[in-house]
Each structure stands twice: as structure tokens, then as C-alpha cells.
Amino acid sequence: MTSGPPRRVVVVGASAAGLAATETLRRDGYDGALTLVGSEKHLPYDRPPLSKQVLTGQWPVERTALRGPADLDALDVVLRLGVPAAALSAAGRTLTLADGAELAYDGLVVCTGVRPRRLAPSGTAGLHVLRDLEDAVVLRDRLAAGRRLVVVGGGFLGTEVSAAARALGAAVTLVEPSAVLLADALGHQVGAHLAQVHREQGVDLRTATAVAGITAEEGRVTGVRLADGTVLPADDVVTAIGSLPNTEWLRGSGLGVADGVECDEYSAAAPGVYAAGDVARWLNPLFGTRMRIEHRTNAAEQGMAAARNLLHPQESRPFAPIPYFWSDQYDVKIQAYGMLRGSSQAQVVEGDPTDGRFLVAYRSGETLTGVLAIGIPPRTLRRWRTAVADRTAWQDALTMA
Amino acid sequence: MRVEVEQPKCVASGQCVLAAPDVFDQDDEGIVEMLTDRPGADRYEDVKEAAALCPAAAIRLVSE
Ligand SMILES: Cc1cc2nc3c(=O)[nH]c(=O)nc-3n(C[C@H](O)[C@H](O)[C@H](O)COP(=O)(O)OP(=O)(O)OC[C@H]3O[C@@H](n4cnc5c(N)ncnc54)[C@H](O)[C@@H]3O)c2cc1C
Ligand code: SF4
């Protein structure tokens, strides 16, 4: 067993969470050996612009870089890019990379994120998912006026892709199995509002529609077959039907893995091992629930928190964030704080959905647990964030507007 | 130390305002605005925190 401060730290996953952990270690004075392992060959880049500025061609891909080479140099970190971590022994404190290299560590941060669920195996031309830079570039180059795109899955990713494709003039059909777009995540009223926005922008929206499979000819997609036998013809199909945590490499490692790396309220998964970002499932003491959050800001916050707890275990602080996310679709900006999914009621408390500017409050039991805003100035929203953080009673929240 | 923001990258998350409210503000659209680009040394830690938390990597610290 090692005691005392760590001298060899390895961060696995070179994206938002991994970069935040790496930078925080140095910023908090860690001066030992530091290695950042990433399966992608790129320097850390940002994913949210992929379905927005990159897909629409507004940004060259270089613009998604999270840091310049000089910033990374200054971190004095050994980058092992293009080589995935393959195995871990938490008891032996060793990490094995796919190229056979073994890295001994006394501190480890797991930030391996998620990958898209797929409807069909990859390999068919024109069948896309969107997670990586390569995915975005391939899809961008296929979308244009007159092209037919079918998007399967009406979550945030599917709706953003639909919006970007419409901006490029493509004919878009969006297929969503549930009755209302985004209703699971945001509630019925917000979902219905966003469905209306997409219809007005010319998206052929098919809700309550089950997909049976993809049709293809000679290795190229030709359409999407619906459960009722209809085929929607398509030049390209994007499936955006959720994601799976990248935890296979942790099989047999000794870490608990069940829909993400199981962590305690400090983001710790085992002695000396922490997890952060999309891959981490931890206990958020603010809400008293275990959660795994796929939001960009959470990746940075948790990467930071994990690094600090790893470095200063005696002063460990619970990671108790108020989740935050945003989404951009057409000129609609959606922003939300707190826990929306699974709430027992959602109510418009400011503005009016019919003029496109409104704020919705969500409750669980008798407590305000989340807020969502469309077209509302951020100053107004900040007040509500505080109210969520303060675990404000629902009745009191209703008088806040 | 000087602080630079790249407004076209800003996604209006407000993380910077939460971390350093005396250095950053947001306009009505939520886009970041600087209250000062030369914060005092006692503000460096919070500004670094803001830069690290910014989900758009829109904040840079330039030492001079
Ligand atoms: C197209 C798109 C748009 C998005 N838009 C928004 C948005 O508008 N707002 C928002 O809040 N969030 C958005 N998100 C979510 C946000 O991007 C994620 O929450 C964030 O990227 C999570 O960061 P992460 O570092 O935890 O995981 P990831 O970004 O997934 O990074 C994990 C990294 O680990 C690597 N890896 C995986 N396995 C291994 C291994 N075995 N060894 C080494 N490396 C490995 C992966 O290749 C990847 O680079 C979007 C996501 C996507 C894909
Ligand atoms: S944290 Fe970044 S993205 Fe958010 S408001 Fe500030 S500058 Fe803009």
C-alpha cells in the first residue's frame, strides 16, 4: 500500500473530464508524474459544437480544440493518445494499455465517457452516429439541400442534428418512439413546445413511431423501416438513441460497474481511484440520489472535484453539484438547472410558451428540484438556480416569479 | 495577468459568473462580458476556476 501523497497519477480519457482533472492536479500543486491516456488520436476537443457549429460548417474542426499545444505542454503531462486503456487491477494499482504497456499508479481518474447505442452494426455507408469528431465531419460532408436525412431518436442529440440539417437545407424526418418529443426528460409541455418549433422549421416529425430497422442496398443505407411496415427513404440515417458507458475495459478490475463506474459521494470508486464525467455514477448528496450525468459542465466540475479529492483525501469534499445543461436548436436556446427527469410535476411559472419565452419549474415531492428556461435572460435564471440549491419548498417557489 | 474572452465561443452557461462575479457578467443573451480584464492578484484563483469550468473554453488567462 502506498501512503502519503500520490507520486504517479494516471488519468484515463482525454476529453472534457480528463482534461479538467489533469489541469486541476497541476493547479492544486501536484508535481509528480502525470499521464493522460486517450483512445482518440486527437488532443482534447469539445463535443457540444459537433452537433452545432461543426455540423453546420460554421466552425472548422480545429476550433473545437479545448487547449492549444502550449497550454498542454505547460502541464508537463505525458500524453498517451490513440491507445485505449485495456485493463485495470485496482488491487495491484496497475493499468494496462492496449499496446501492452503497463502503468503503475498511486492515483487514477477514470474519465472514459460513453459511446452511442446502435440500432445496427456500423459498416453500412450512410448510417451514422454522432459522438466523435470523425462522425461529425463525415455527416457534415453528406448534408446539403435536397438530401434526405432520417434521424432516429428525438432526444437532445437527435433534435440538434435535425436543426443543423434543416439549416443546411436537407429534408429531415425525425422519428421518436414516445408520444411527445423529449417528454421523458423535460415534461409534456416543454416537449410539445419543442415539437412545434421543429415542425415550423420544416421537420417531418413522427412521434409515437417505432422503428423496426434500417434498410440498405449494396452496403449503403436506403431508408428506415417502421414497425407498421412503412419505409422512410433516406440518403443518410442518424441514430441518436442513447449511450452506453465505456466500462468494458474495467471488467475484472475490482471496481463496481453498473451503468457507469459506481462511486461514492466523493466520486471515489476504490482507494486512490476516482471517476468523473459521463462515465461516473455517483451519489449526489444534494438530491440524495445516485446519478450519472451526460452534460458538458458536469464533466468539468466532476473532473475538478475528483482531482482535488484524490490529491487531498483527508479534506475530501462531497461532489454535490446542481446539474446544468444547455441546448441550441435553430435560434432557440434551452437552459436548465437541477433534476428534471422523473419529477412529479412541471409548471410554467414565468412567461408563456406561445410567445417562445418561458420558465418551467419542476418538483419532486414538495421540493423544487429543477428549472428550465427558453428565451429567458440568464440573470432571471440565476435566481432560480439558487432556489434549487436551497432545496426551496414547492409552494414557496411558486410565489417567486 | 490579463483575462481574454472569446465571445463568439460563449454558450451562455454562466459558469464564469458563478465562479468570479466581480470579473465576469452576462448580457441579456447570456453572452459573457468582462467587468475587468485585469483582476487583482487576489482574484486569480477564482478566475482560473472560471476558465477551467467554462464549457466553451472561451476564457483565457494571459500572463504578461
Ligand atoms: C454531439 C454532442 C453534443 C453535445 N451537446 C451538449 C450540449 O449542448 N450541452 C451539454 O451540456 N452537453 C452536451 N453534450 C455532452 C457533453 O459533450 C459530454 O457530457 C461531455 O463530453 C462528457 O465529457 P467526458 O470527458 O466525461 O466524456 P467524453 O467526452 O465522452 O470523453 C471520454 C473520452 O475517453 C475516451 N475513451 C473511451 N474509452 C477509453 C479507454 N478505454 N481508454 C482511453 N480512453 C478512452 C474516449 O475516446 C473519449 O475521448 C454533447 C455531446 C455530444 C456527443
Ligand atoms: S462560462 Fe464560458 S460559456 Fe459560460 S457564460 Fe462564461 S464565457 Fe460564456
XYZ file of C-alpha atoms and ligand atoms in Angstrom:
526
model
C 0.000 0.000 0.000
C 1.134 3.483 -0.670
C 0.726 6.149 1.923
C 1.341 9.852 1.728
C 0.652 11.975 -1.297
C 0.473 10.323 -4.733
C 3.587 10.495 -6.941
C 2.221 8.765 -10.031
C -1.198 9.795 -11.299
C -2.853 8.462 -14.432
C -5.972 9.978 -15.998
C -7.820 7.754 -18.488
C -9.953 9.517 -21.106
C -8.552 12.638 -22.788
C -11.675 14.735 -23.123
C -13.525 17.323 -21.044
C -13.485 15.463 -17.725
C -9.972 14.088 -18.141
C -8.562 17.462 -19.106
C -10.259 19.157 -16.146
C -8.798 16.535 -13.784
C -5.323 16.891 -15.297
C -5.329 20.685 -15.117
C -6.703 20.716 -11.598
C -3.996 18.378 -10.337
C -1.305 20.764 -11.538
C -3.179 23.862 -10.459
C -3.505 22.414 -6.959
C 0.216 21.853 -6.768
C 0.640 18.196 -7.704
C 4.204 17.958 -9.046
C 4.586 14.204 -9.502
C 4.365 12.139 -12.680
C 1.184 12.676 -14.665
C -0.052 10.629 -17.629
C -3.148 11.241 -19.721
C -4.322 8.216 -21.707
C -6.852 8.612 -24.528
C -8.139 6.243 -27.165
C -8.630 9.026 -29.705
C -5.614 10.358 -31.551
C -6.692 13.998 -31.123
C -5.691 16.423 -28.439
C -8.687 17.094 -26.169
C -11.541 18.673 -28.120
C -15.054 19.670 -27.268
C -18.145 17.687 -28.228
C -21.094 20.132 -27.931
C -20.071 22.086 -31.066
C -20.061 18.829 -33.079
C -23.852 18.780 -33.396
C -23.992 22.564 -33.824
C -21.195 24.669 -35.342
C -19.245 21.742 -36.820
C -22.251 20.066 -38.424
C -23.433 23.303 -39.987
C -19.935 24.099 -41.214
C -19.754 27.361 -39.220
C -16.601 26.178 -37.453
C -13.560 24.446 -38.859
C -12.836 21.393 -36.718
C -9.674 22.956 -35.235
C -11.892 25.373 -33.400
C -13.189 22.568 -31.163
C -9.751 22.141 -29.559
C -10.077 22.657 -25.816
C -6.494 23.855 -25.328
C -3.614 24.869 -27.511
C -0.447 22.735 -27.633
C 1.374 25.313 -25.485
C -1.212 25.031 -22.700
C -0.838 21.251 -22.747
C 2.966 21.470 -22.761
C 2.806 23.654 -19.697
C 1.003 20.869 -17.844
C 4.066 18.642 -18.055
C 1.873 15.654 -18.783
C 2.795 12.513 -20.699
C 0.133 12.116 -23.398
C -0.657 8.574 -24.496
C -3.102 9.320 -27.284
C -4.525 6.851 -29.763
C -4.128 3.969 -27.348
C -7.023 2.805 -25.175
C -6.665 1.535 -21.653
C -7.372 -2.201 -21.819
C -7.343 -3.476 -18.251
C -7.039 -2.366 -14.660
C -6.100 -4.042 -11.414
C -7.367 -1.844 -8.604
C -5.729 -4.123 -6.025
C -2.351 -4.100 -7.790
C -2.667 -0.453 -8.825
C -1.663 -1.112 -12.397
C -3.212 -0.092 -15.665
C -2.581 -1.984 -18.895
C -2.861 -0.237 -22.243
C -3.934 -1.872 -25.489
C -0.345 -1.746 -26.771
C 0.753 -3.851 -23.805
C 2.299 -1.012 -21.781
C 1.813 -1.325 -18.016
C 1.465 1.810 -15.923
C 1.786 1.611 -12.168
C -0.095 4.372 -10.380
C -0.997 5.528 -6.933
C -3.783 7.771 -8.155
C -6.163 7.110 -11.048
C -9.033 9.097 -12.533
C -11.384 7.259 -14.896
C -12.994 9.585 -17.468
C -13.797 7.255 -20.383
C -17.211 8.717 -21.197
C -19.912 6.972 -23.166
C -20.457 5.746 -26.710
C -23.652 5.719 -28.772
C -26.074 2.827 -28.605
C -26.555 1.460 -32.091
C -29.565 0.106 -33.920
C -27.442 -1.873 -36.340
C -23.745 -2.678 -36.510
C -21.621 0.058 -38.076
C -20.224 -0.519 -41.538
C -23.186 0.497 -43.682
C -22.431 3.680 -45.611
C -24.803 6.490 -44.745
C -25.639 5.083 -41.316
C -24.327 7.479 -38.707
C -23.957 8.042 -35.020
C -22.572 11.291 -33.606
C -20.081 11.232 -30.791
C -16.627 11.900 -32.208
C -15.034 14.483 -34.439
C -14.826 11.957 -37.301
C -18.560 11.223 -37.014
C -19.343 14.920 -37.286
C -17.106 15.508 -40.289
C -18.494 12.535 -42.217
C -22.059 13.620 -41.534
C -21.347 17.288 -42.287
C -20.000 16.382 -45.700
C -23.157 14.404 -46.506
C -25.741 17.004 -45.542
C -26.907 19.510 -48.130
C -30.016 20.892 -49.763
C -32.033 18.167 -51.423
C -30.532 15.360 -49.309
C -32.904 13.216 -47.286
C -31.957 12.618 -43.675
C -33.848 10.425 -41.223
C -32.984 10.941 -37.568
C -33.931 8.112 -35.231
C -34.389 9.319 -31.653
C -35.813 12.640 -30.514
C -33.589 13.387 -27.532
C -31.212 16.350 -27.371
C -28.781 14.922 -29.870
C -31.476 13.927 -32.374
C -33.213 17.281 -32.171
C -29.950 19.236 -32.511
C -28.912 17.190 -35.533
C -32.331 17.784 -37.079
C -31.978 21.520 -36.546
C -28.468 21.603 -38.030
C -29.564 19.556 -41.050
C -32.517 21.863 -41.671
C -30.164 24.839 -41.539
C -28.263 23.192 -44.390
C -31.469 22.697 -46.358
C -31.697 18.921 -46.041
C -35.123 17.255 -45.883
C -35.378 15.902 -42.338
C -37.655 13.260 -40.876
C -37.340 12.790 -37.127
C -38.675 9.537 -35.705
C -39.344 9.304 -31.983
C -40.888 6.231 -30.349
C -42.558 8.073 -27.459
C -45.687 10.162 -27.894
C -44.056 13.554 -27.261
C -40.563 14.744 -28.128
C -38.251 14.981 -25.103
C -41.192 14.418 -22.751
C -39.276 11.947 -20.575
C -36.505 14.414 -19.989
C -38.382 17.717 -19.909
C -42.065 17.028 -19.359
C -45.048 17.096 -21.677
C -45.468 20.831 -22.123
C -41.867 21.661 -22.990
C -41.749 18.640 -25.277
C -44.872 19.747 -27.108
C -43.457 23.261 -27.499
C -40.198 21.990 -28.996
C -42.101 19.614 -31.278
C -43.976 22.624 -32.606
C -40.721 24.521 -33.176
C -39.299 21.632 -35.213
C -42.472 21.296 -37.269
C -42.449 25.021 -38.035
C -38.876 24.649 -39.236
C -39.989 22.000 -41.689
C -39.008 18.815 -39.870
C -41.319 15.891 -40.690
C -41.824 14.813 -37.095
C -43.114 11.281 -36.474
C -43.754 10.721 -32.798
C -45.173 7.537 -31.268
C -43.468 5.742 -34.139
C -41.476 2.580 -33.579
C -38.528 1.759 -35.800
C -38.138 -1.850 -36.950
C -34.791 -1.482 -38.685
C -32.596 0.084 -41.319
C -32.879 -0.771 -44.991
C -29.765 -0.907 -47.143
C -28.672 -1.887 -50.614
C -25.147 -2.750 -51.662
C -23.755 -1.634 -48.341
C -25.432 1.774 -48.412
C -28.404 2.947 -46.378
C -31.649 3.407 -48.293
C -34.095 4.119 -45.507
C -35.668 3.333 -42.178
C -38.308 0.647 -41.818
C -41.045 1.432 -39.313
C -42.891 -1.130 -37.216
C -46.010 -0.744 -39.383
C -44.020 -1.714 -42.467
C -43.651 1.788 -43.930
C -40.199 2.608 -45.233
C -38.930 6.188 -44.933
C -36.465 6.625 -47.789
C -33.178 8.254 -46.820
C -29.763 9.118 -48.173
C -28.460 9.185 -44.623
C -29.696 7.962 -41.263
C -28.507 9.209 -37.891
C -29.343 7.102 -34.863
C -29.388 9.037 -31.615
C -30.932 6.530 -29.254
C -28.906 6.939 -26.107
C -25.496 5.866 -24.951
C -23.555 3.205 -23.076
C -20.773 3.953 -20.576
C -17.293 2.878 -21.687
C -16.594 0.467 -18.845
C -15.862 -2.845 -20.601
C -12.155 -2.365 -20.029
C -12.843 -2.368 -16.280
C -14.186 -5.923 -16.252
C -12.356 -7.849 -13.557
C -10.696 -4.668 -12.259
C -12.338 -4.778 -8.847
C -14.329 -1.588 -9.495
C -18.120 -1.678 -9.285
C -19.631 -1.176 -12.702
C -23.350 -0.999 -13.416
C -24.420 1.612 -15.959
C -21.266 3.555 -15.182
C -18.454 3.393 -12.649
C -20.010 3.184 -9.197
C -18.687 5.975 -6.959
C -19.431 7.317 -3.518
C -20.333 10.941 -2.806
C -16.664 11.911 -3.179
C -16.520 10.463 -6.713
C -14.281 7.696 -5.349
C -14.609 4.217 -6.842
C -11.836 2.469 -4.853
C -8.867 3.603 -2.751
C -6.907 6.007 -4.950
C -9.375 5.613 -7.835
C -11.916 8.253 -8.862
C -14.272 8.610 -11.800
C -15.693 11.714 -13.466
C -17.890 12.860 -16.314
C -20.318 10.865 -18.432
C -18.947 7.520 -17.227
C -19.338 8.150 -13.468
C -22.355 7.175 -11.408
C -22.107 8.742 -8.001
C -24.227 9.697 -5.047
C -25.187 13.369 -5.251
C -25.853 14.343 -1.636
C -27.760 17.464 -2.671
C -30.560 15.328 -4.075
C -29.795 12.174 -2.075
C -29.776 10.128 -5.278
C -27.283 8.246 -7.380
C -26.919 9.889 -10.770
C -24.896 9.688 -13.958
C -24.981 12.930 -15.905
C -24.136 13.452 -19.555
C -23.691 17.224 -19.500
C -20.668 19.202 -20.529
C -20.432 21.322 -17.389
C -20.657 18.281 -15.139
C -17.647 16.755 -16.879
C -15.503 19.769 -15.940
C -16.894 20.123 -12.421
C -16.544 16.456 -11.575
C -13.092 16.164 -13.150
C -12.041 19.026 -10.915
C -13.685 17.579 -7.803
C -12.206 14.124 -8.372
C -8.705 15.541 -8.818
C -8.969 17.526 -5.586
C -10.253 14.598 -3.567
C -7.519 12.377 -4.986
C -4.871 14.895 -4.038
C -6.235 15.765 -0.594
C -8.109 12.681 0.680
C -8.107 13.975 4.257
C -10.016 17.063 3.131
C -12.339 15.182 0.797
C -15.419 17.153 -0.171
C -18.656 15.566 -1.378
C -19.416 16.327 -5.014
C -22.859 17.908 -4.797
C -23.444 19.927 -7.956
C -26.635 21.359 -9.340
C -26.678 19.787 -12.796
C -26.736 22.315 -15.637
C -27.197 21.863 -19.352
C -27.947 23.871 -22.421
C -29.047 23.010 -25.917
C -29.173 25.163 -29.057
C -31.712 24.403 -31.782
C -32.384 26.958 -34.538
C -32.410 30.224 -32.603
C -33.890 28.563 -29.520
C -31.639 28.304 -26.502
C -32.672 25.867 -23.794
C -31.027 26.045 -20.376
C -31.792 24.009 -17.296
C -30.628 23.568 -13.723
C -31.290 20.705 -11.364
C -33.071 17.393 -11.819
C -35.847 17.385 -14.370
C -36.216 13.746 -15.304
C -38.546 11.787 -13.074
C -40.146 14.849 -11.493
C -43.756 14.618 -10.375
C -44.873 17.953 -11.828
C -43.678 20.622 -14.233
C -45.337 24.015 -14.285
C -44.828 27.188 -16.291
C -44.028 29.877 -13.712
C -42.837 32.759 -15.901
C -43.592 33.831 -19.457
C -45.723 31.981 -21.933
C -44.856 29.081 -24.249
C -46.965 30.605 -27.037
C -44.521 33.515 -27.414
C -41.489 31.263 -27.043
C -40.177 32.754 -23.788
C -40.926 30.892 -20.608
C -39.603 29.255 -17.500
C -40.770 25.909 -16.163
C -40.312 24.732 -12.567
C -40.097 21.021 -11.710
C -40.854 19.394 -8.412
C -40.236 16.097 -6.685
C -42.496 15.626 -3.690
C -42.869 19.030 -2.061
C -39.476 20.383 -3.182
C -38.390 22.441 -6.187
C -35.812 20.224 -7.916
C -35.251 21.873 -11.277
C -35.940 24.741 -13.678
C -35.827 25.023 -17.428
C -35.805 28.234 -19.434
C -36.368 29.020 -23.068
C -35.659 32.560 -24.226
C -35.287 33.862 -20.652
C -32.349 36.121 -19.711
C -29.736 34.272 -17.650
C -29.981 36.753 -14.785
C -33.517 35.588 -14.145
C -32.376 32.006 -14.298
C -29.632 32.509 -11.714
C -32.225 33.303 -9.052
C -33.895 30.010 -9.776
C -30.611 28.139 -9.627
C -30.170 29.448 -6.105
C -33.694 28.341 -5.256
C -32.930 24.808 -6.473
C -29.671 24.775 -4.500
C -31.533 25.877 -1.384
C -33.993 22.985 -1.757
C -36.844 25.506 -1.757
C -40.306 24.226 -0.897
C -42.556 23.970 -3.969
C -45.185 26.289 -2.509
C -42.561 28.983 -1.862
C -41.079 28.521 -5.331
C -44.462 29.223 -6.893
C -44.508 32.668 -5.284
C -41.035 33.551 -6.613
C -41.996 34.512 -10.126
C -2.320 38.837 -15.612
C -4.856 39.685 -18.268
C -8.113 37.871 -18.984
C -9.382 37.377 -22.526
C -12.787 36.112 -23.533
C -13.811 34.843 -26.923
C -17.421 35.932 -27.120
C -18.312 34.015 -30.311
C -17.489 30.775 -28.493
C -19.514 31.586 -25.366
C -22.526 29.299 -24.840
C -24.052 31.485 -22.122
C -23.704 28.923 -19.360
C -22.885 31.474 -16.686
C -20.249 29.268 -15.026
C -17.804 32.183 -15.082
C -20.227 34.495 -13.273
C -20.781 31.889 -10.570
C -17.039 31.485 -10.075
C -15.977 35.162 -10.283
C -18.980 37.525 -10.231
C -16.774 40.594 -9.904
C -14.863 39.777 -13.088
C -17.491 38.358 -15.431
C -21.048 39.288 -16.295
C -23.512 38.202 -18.965
C -25.534 40.348 -21.341
C -29.244 39.797 -21.949
C -28.485 36.977 -24.359
C -26.231 35.410 -21.761
C -23.013 36.184 -23.616
C -20.029 36.807 -21.371
C -18.923 40.361 -20.671
C -15.820 41.397 -18.803
C -16.163 43.702 -15.838
C -12.400 43.978 -15.739
C -9.723 42.322 -17.826
C -7.070 42.928 -15.170
C -8.378 41.451 -11.950
C -6.339 41.853 -8.774
C -3.992 39.078 -7.730
C -6.420 38.027 -5.006
C -8.911 37.150 -7.755
C -6.582 34.906 -9.780
C -7.750 31.660 -8.199
C -11.418 32.349 -8.933
C -10.651 33.471 -12.466
C -8.642 30.302 -13.084
C -11.572 28.342 -11.737
C -13.906 30.171 -14.127
C -11.633 29.428 -17.082
C -11.445 25.769 -16.117
C -15.207 25.478 -15.706
C -16.183 27.350 -18.854
C -17.777 24.666 -21.034
C -16.835 26.530 -24.202
C -13.162 27.097 -23.397
C -13.896 30.757 -24.093
C -11.790 32.216 -21.274
C -8.026 32.538 -21.421
C -5.550 33.876 -18.940
C -2.585 35.649 -20.407
C 0.389 36.363 -18.201
C 2.319 39.406 -19.173
C -22.662 15.842 -30.361
C -22.762 16.159 -28.896
C -23.344 17.349 -28.480
C -23.439 17.669 -27.128
N -24.021 18.852 -26.771
C -24.123 19.155 -25.457
C -24.730 20.374 -25.044
O -25.190 21.182 -25.861
N -24.801 20.646 -23.730
C -24.316 19.778 -22.793
O -24.428 20.068 -21.592
N -23.718 18.628 -23.141
C -23.624 18.288 -24.458
N -23.024 17.102 -24.824
C -22.496 16.201 -23.784
C -21.041 16.500 -23.435
O -20.297 16.625 -24.597
C -20.491 15.389 -22.565
O -21.203 15.407 -21.356
C -19.001 15.531 -22.293
O -18.279 15.429 -23.483
C -18.537 14.466 -21.329
O -17.153 14.527 -21.182
P -16.337 13.261 -20.667
O -14.931 13.704 -20.645
O -16.965 12.721 -19.439
O -16.586 12.115 -21.750
P -16.228 12.084 -23.290
O -16.296 13.443 -23.861
O -17.067 11.001 -23.867
O -14.727 11.613 -23.313
C -14.309 10.332 -22.997
C -13.005 10.071 -23.725
O -12.458 8.838 -23.285
C -12.013 8.108 -24.392
N -12.002 6.683 -24.031
C -13.029 5.815 -24.002
N -12.618 4.586 -23.610
C -11.287 4.695 -23.377
C -10.285 3.779 -22.941
N -10.563 2.502 -22.660
N -9.021 4.239 -22.811
C -8.720 5.534 -23.082
N -9.630 6.440 -23.490
C -10.892 6.022 -23.637
C -12.991 8.465 -25.485
O -12.459 8.212 -26.750
C -13.199 9.952 -25.222
O -12.265 10.731 -25.872
C -22.943 16.764 -26.167
C -22.364 15.542 -26.582
C -22.267 15.240 -27.929
C -21.655 13.933 -28.361
S -18.558 30.164 -18.556
Fe -17.875 30.343 -20.674
S -19.649 29.801 -21.886
Fe -20.406 30.187 -19.832
S -21.009 32.359 -19.857
Fe -18.898 32.297 -19.149
S -17.663 32.535 -21.004
Fe -19.728 32.021 -21.669
